[in-house]
Short mmCIF file of C-alpha atoms in Angstrom, two decimals:
data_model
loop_
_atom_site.label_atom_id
_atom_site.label_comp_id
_atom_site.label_asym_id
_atom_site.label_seq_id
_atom_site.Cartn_x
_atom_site.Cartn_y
_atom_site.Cartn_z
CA UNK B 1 -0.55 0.36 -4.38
CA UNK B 2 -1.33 0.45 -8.28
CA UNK B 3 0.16 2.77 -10.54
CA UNK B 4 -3.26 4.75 -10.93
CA UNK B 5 -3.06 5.02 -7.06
CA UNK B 6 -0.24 6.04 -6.85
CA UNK B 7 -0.36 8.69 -9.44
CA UNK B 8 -3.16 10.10 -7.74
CA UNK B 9 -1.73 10.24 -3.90
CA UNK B 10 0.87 12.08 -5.62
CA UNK B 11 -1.25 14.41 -7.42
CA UNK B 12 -3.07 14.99 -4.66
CA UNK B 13 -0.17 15.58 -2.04
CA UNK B 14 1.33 18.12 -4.45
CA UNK B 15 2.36 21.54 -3.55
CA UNK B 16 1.45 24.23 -4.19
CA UNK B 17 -1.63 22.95 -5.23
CA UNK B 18 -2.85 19.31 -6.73
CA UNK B 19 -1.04 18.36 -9.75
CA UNK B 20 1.24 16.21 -11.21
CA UNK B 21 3.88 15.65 -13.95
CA UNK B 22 4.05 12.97 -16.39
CA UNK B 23 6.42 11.96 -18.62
CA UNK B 24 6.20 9.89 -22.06
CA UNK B 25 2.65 9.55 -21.19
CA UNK B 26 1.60 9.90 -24.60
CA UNK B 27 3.18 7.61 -28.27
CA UNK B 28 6.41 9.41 -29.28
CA UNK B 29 5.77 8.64 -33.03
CA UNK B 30 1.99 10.22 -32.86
CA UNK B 31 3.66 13.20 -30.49
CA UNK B 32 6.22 13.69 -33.15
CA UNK B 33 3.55 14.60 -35.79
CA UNK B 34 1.41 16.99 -34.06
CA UNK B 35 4.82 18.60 -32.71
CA UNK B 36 5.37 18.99 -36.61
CA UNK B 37 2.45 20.36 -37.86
CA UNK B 38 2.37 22.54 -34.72
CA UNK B 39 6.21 24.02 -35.34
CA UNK B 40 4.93 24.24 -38.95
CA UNK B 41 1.26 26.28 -38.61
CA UNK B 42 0.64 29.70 -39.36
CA UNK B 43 -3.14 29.82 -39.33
CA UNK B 44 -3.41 31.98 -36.36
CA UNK B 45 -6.91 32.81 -34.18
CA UNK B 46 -4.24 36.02 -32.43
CA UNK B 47 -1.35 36.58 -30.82
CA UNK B 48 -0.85 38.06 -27.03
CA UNK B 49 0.18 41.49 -27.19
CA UNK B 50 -0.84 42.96 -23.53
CA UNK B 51 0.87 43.58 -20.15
CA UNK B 52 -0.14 39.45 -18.98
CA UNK B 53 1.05 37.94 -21.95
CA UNK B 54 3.32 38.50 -24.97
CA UNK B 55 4.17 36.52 -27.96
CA UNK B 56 1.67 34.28 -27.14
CA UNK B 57 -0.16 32.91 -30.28
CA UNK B 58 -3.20 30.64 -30.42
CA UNK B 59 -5.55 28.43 -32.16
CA UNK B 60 -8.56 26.99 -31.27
CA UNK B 61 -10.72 27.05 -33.94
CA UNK B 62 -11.52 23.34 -34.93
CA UNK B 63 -11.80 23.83 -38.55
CA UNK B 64 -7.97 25.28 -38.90
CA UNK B 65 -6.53 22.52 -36.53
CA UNK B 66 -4.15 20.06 -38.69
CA UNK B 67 -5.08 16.11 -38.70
CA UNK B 68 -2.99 14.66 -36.01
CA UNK B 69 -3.47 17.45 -33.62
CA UNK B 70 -7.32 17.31 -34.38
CA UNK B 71 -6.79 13.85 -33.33
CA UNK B 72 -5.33 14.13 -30.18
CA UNK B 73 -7.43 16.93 -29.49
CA UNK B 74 -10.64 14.95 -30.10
CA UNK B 75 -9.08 11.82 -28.16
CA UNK B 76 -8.71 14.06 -25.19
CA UNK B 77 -12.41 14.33 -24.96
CA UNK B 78 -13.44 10.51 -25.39
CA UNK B 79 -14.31 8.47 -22.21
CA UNK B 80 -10.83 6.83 -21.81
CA UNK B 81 -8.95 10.22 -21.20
CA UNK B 82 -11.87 11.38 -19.28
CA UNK B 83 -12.51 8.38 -17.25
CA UNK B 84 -8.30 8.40 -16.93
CA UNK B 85 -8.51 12.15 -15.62
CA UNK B 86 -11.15 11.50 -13.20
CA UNK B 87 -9.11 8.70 -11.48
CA UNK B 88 -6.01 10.84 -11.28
CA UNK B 89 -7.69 13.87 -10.06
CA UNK B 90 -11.00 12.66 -8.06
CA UNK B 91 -13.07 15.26 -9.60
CA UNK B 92 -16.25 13.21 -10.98
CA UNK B 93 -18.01 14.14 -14.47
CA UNK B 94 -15.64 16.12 -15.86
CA UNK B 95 -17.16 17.52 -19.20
CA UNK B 96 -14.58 18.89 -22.15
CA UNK B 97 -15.16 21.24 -24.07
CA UNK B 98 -16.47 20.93 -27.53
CA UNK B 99 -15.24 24.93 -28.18
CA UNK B 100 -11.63 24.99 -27.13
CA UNK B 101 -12.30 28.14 -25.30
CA UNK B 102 -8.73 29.83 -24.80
CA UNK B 103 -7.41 26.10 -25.43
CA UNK B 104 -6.13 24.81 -28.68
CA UNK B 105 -2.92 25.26 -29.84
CA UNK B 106 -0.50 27.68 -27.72
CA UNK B 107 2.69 28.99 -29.31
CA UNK B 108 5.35 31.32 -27.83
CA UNK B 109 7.81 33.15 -29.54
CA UNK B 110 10.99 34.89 -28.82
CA UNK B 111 10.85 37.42 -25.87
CA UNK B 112 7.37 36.20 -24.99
CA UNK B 113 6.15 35.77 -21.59
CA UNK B 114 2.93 34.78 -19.68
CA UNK B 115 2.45 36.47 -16.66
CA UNK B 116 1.68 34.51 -13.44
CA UNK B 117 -1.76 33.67 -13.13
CA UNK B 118 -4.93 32.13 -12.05
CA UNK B 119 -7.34 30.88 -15.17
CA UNK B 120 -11.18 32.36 -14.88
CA UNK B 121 -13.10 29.67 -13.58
CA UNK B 122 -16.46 29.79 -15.71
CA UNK B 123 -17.66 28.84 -18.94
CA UNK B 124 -20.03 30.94 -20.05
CA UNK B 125 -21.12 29.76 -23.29
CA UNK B 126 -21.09 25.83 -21.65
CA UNK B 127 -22.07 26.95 -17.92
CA UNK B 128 -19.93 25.26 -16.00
CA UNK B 129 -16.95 25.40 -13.71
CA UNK B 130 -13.54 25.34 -14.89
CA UNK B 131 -11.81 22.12 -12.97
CA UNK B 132 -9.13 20.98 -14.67
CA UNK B 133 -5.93 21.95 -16.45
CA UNK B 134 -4.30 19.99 -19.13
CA UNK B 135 -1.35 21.18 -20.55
CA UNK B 136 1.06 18.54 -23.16
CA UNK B 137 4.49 20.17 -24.26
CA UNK B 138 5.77 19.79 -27.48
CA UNK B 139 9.27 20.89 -27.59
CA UNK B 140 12.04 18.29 -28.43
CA UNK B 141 15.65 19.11 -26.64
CA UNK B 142 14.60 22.30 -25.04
CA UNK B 143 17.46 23.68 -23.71
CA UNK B 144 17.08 25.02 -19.63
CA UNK B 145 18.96 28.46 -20.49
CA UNK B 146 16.04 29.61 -23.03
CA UNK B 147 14.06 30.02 -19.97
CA UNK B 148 10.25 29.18 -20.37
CA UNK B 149 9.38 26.83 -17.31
CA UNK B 150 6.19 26.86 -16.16
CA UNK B 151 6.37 27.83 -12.57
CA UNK B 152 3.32 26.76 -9.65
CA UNK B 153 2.84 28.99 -7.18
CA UNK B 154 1.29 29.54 -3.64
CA UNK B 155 -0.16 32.43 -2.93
CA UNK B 156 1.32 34.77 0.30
CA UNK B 157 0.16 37.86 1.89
CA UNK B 158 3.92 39.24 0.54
CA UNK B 159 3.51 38.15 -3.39
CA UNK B 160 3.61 34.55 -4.63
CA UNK B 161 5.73 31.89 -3.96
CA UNK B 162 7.37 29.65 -6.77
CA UNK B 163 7.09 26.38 -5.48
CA UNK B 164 8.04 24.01 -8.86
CA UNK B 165 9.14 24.76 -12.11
CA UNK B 166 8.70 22.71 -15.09
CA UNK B 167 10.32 22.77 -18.12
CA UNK B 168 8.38 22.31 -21.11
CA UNK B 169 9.94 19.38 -23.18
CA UNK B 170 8.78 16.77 -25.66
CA UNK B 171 6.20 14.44 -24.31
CA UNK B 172 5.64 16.18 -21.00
CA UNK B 173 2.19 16.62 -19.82
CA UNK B 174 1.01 18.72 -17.00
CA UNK B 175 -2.21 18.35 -15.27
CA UNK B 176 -3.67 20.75 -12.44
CA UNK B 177 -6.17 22.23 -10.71
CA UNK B 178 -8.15 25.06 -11.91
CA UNK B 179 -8.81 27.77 -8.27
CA UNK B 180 -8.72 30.91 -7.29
CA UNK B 181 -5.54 29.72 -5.70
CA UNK B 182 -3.44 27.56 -9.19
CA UNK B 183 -1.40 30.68 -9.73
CA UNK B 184 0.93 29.65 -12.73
CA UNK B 185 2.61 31.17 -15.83
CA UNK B 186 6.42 31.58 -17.53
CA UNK B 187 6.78 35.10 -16.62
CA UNK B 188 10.26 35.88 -17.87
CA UNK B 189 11.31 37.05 -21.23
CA UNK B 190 12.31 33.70 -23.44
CA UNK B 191 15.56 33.86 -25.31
CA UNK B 192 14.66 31.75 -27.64
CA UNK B 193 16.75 30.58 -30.95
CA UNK B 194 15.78 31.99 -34.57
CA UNK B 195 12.60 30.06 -35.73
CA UNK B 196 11.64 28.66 -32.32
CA UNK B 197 9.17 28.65 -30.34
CA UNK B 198 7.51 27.27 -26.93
CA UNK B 199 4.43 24.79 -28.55
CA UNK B 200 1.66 22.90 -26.43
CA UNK B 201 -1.52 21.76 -26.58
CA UNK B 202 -3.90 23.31 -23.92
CA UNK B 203 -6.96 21.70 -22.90
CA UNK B 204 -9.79 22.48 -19.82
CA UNK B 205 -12.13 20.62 -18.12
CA UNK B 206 -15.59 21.23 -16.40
CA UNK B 207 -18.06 20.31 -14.28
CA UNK B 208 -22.00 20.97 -13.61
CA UNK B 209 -20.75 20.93 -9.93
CA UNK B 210 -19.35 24.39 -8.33
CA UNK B 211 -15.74 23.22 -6.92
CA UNK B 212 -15.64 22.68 -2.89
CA UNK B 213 -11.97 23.97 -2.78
CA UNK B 214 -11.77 27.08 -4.50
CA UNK B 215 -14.35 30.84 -4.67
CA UNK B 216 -18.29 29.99 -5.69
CA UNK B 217 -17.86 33.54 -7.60
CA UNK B 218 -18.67 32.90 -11.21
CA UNK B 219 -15.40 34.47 -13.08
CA UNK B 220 -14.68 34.60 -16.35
CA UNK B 221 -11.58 37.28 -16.46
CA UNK B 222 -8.12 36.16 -15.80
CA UNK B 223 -6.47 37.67 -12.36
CA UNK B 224 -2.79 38.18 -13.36
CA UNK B 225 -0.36 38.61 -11.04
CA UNK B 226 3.51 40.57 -11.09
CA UNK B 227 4.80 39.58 -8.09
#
């Protein structure tokens, strides 16, 4: 078996729902920049303030994005990524998203949290179906005891299940299915030093094709989750 074929038996076999971890995927030197201008930008679209998600700042307004992340940004919509994806995953014409709806840059601060969660699955604006989940960490020598790991989890009639937990370090990219079902988040209060915070890149994927594996209800709210 290939690497590729490999990658995506284990993606997948994955529990609690298809997805997979990858490590170094992407050039440290490049990584290093957009990590940089990332730990470095101010230029804000908000900040979460609400009972799902504190701390939480955002960007994903084109125009304000720095250089190198505009690059890898942009890169993550060409055909190699997308024709990459699509081997991994299985899920055929995946579209990106030229508006970086609730994608972009994410950036969490001390004490912030994001509630466990599964994404809306519809685009309005592009009308489509939300897929695909693709999340690249930013964070050299994160230490465990700050807390912050995103956590997949299977939903049970008594609350949700944590199933895997994944720290968010340098160079670690995360991609997953988007269903009714992907429950995910870093619910805890991070105790984070002075001056840091949790960085990523967050991108989505779509398709003209309703999903076989997940609700055809067209939703576009987030369904948050506290147990």
């Amino acid at each position: 078996m290939d690497v590729m074929a490999q990658a995506a038996a284990e993606f997948a076999a994955a529990a609690p729902f298809p997805h997979i971890v990858l490590r170094d995927y992407w050039d440290s030197s490049m990584l290093r920049q957009v990590a940089a201008e990332c730990d470095a930008f101010v230029n804000w679209d908000g900040e979460k303030k609400f009972f799902g998600s504190v701390g939480k700042r955002f960007c994903g307004t084109r125009a304000k994005l720095p250089p190198a992340t505009l690059g890898l940004i942009d890169f993550c919509s060409t055909p190699e990524f997308l024709g990459f994806l699509e081997q991994l995953t299985s899920i055929d014409a995946l579209i990106p998203d030229p508006y970086l709806f609730g994608g972009g840059i994410h950036s969490t601060i001390n004490q912030g949290f994001l509630k466990m969660h599964a994404d809306f699955n519809w685009h309005n604006k592009l009308q489509l179906y939300r897929r695909l989940n693709v999340l690249i960490y930013l964070n050299p020598n994160w230490d465990p005891a700050w807390g912050g790991d995103l956590r997949l989890a299977r939903a049970l009639e008594q609350g949700l299940h944590i199933e895997q937990a994944i720290f968010p370090e340098f160079n670690t990219m995360v991609v997953f299915n988007t269903t009714d079902s992907s429950f995910h988040g870093h619910p805890d209060p991070m105790q984070l030093p002075a001056g840091m915070a949790r960085n990523s890149i967050a991108l989505y994927y779509y398709t003209a094709a309703a999903p076989t594996n997940s609700s055809a209800q067209k939703r576009t709210d987030t369904d948050y989750r506290f147990s």
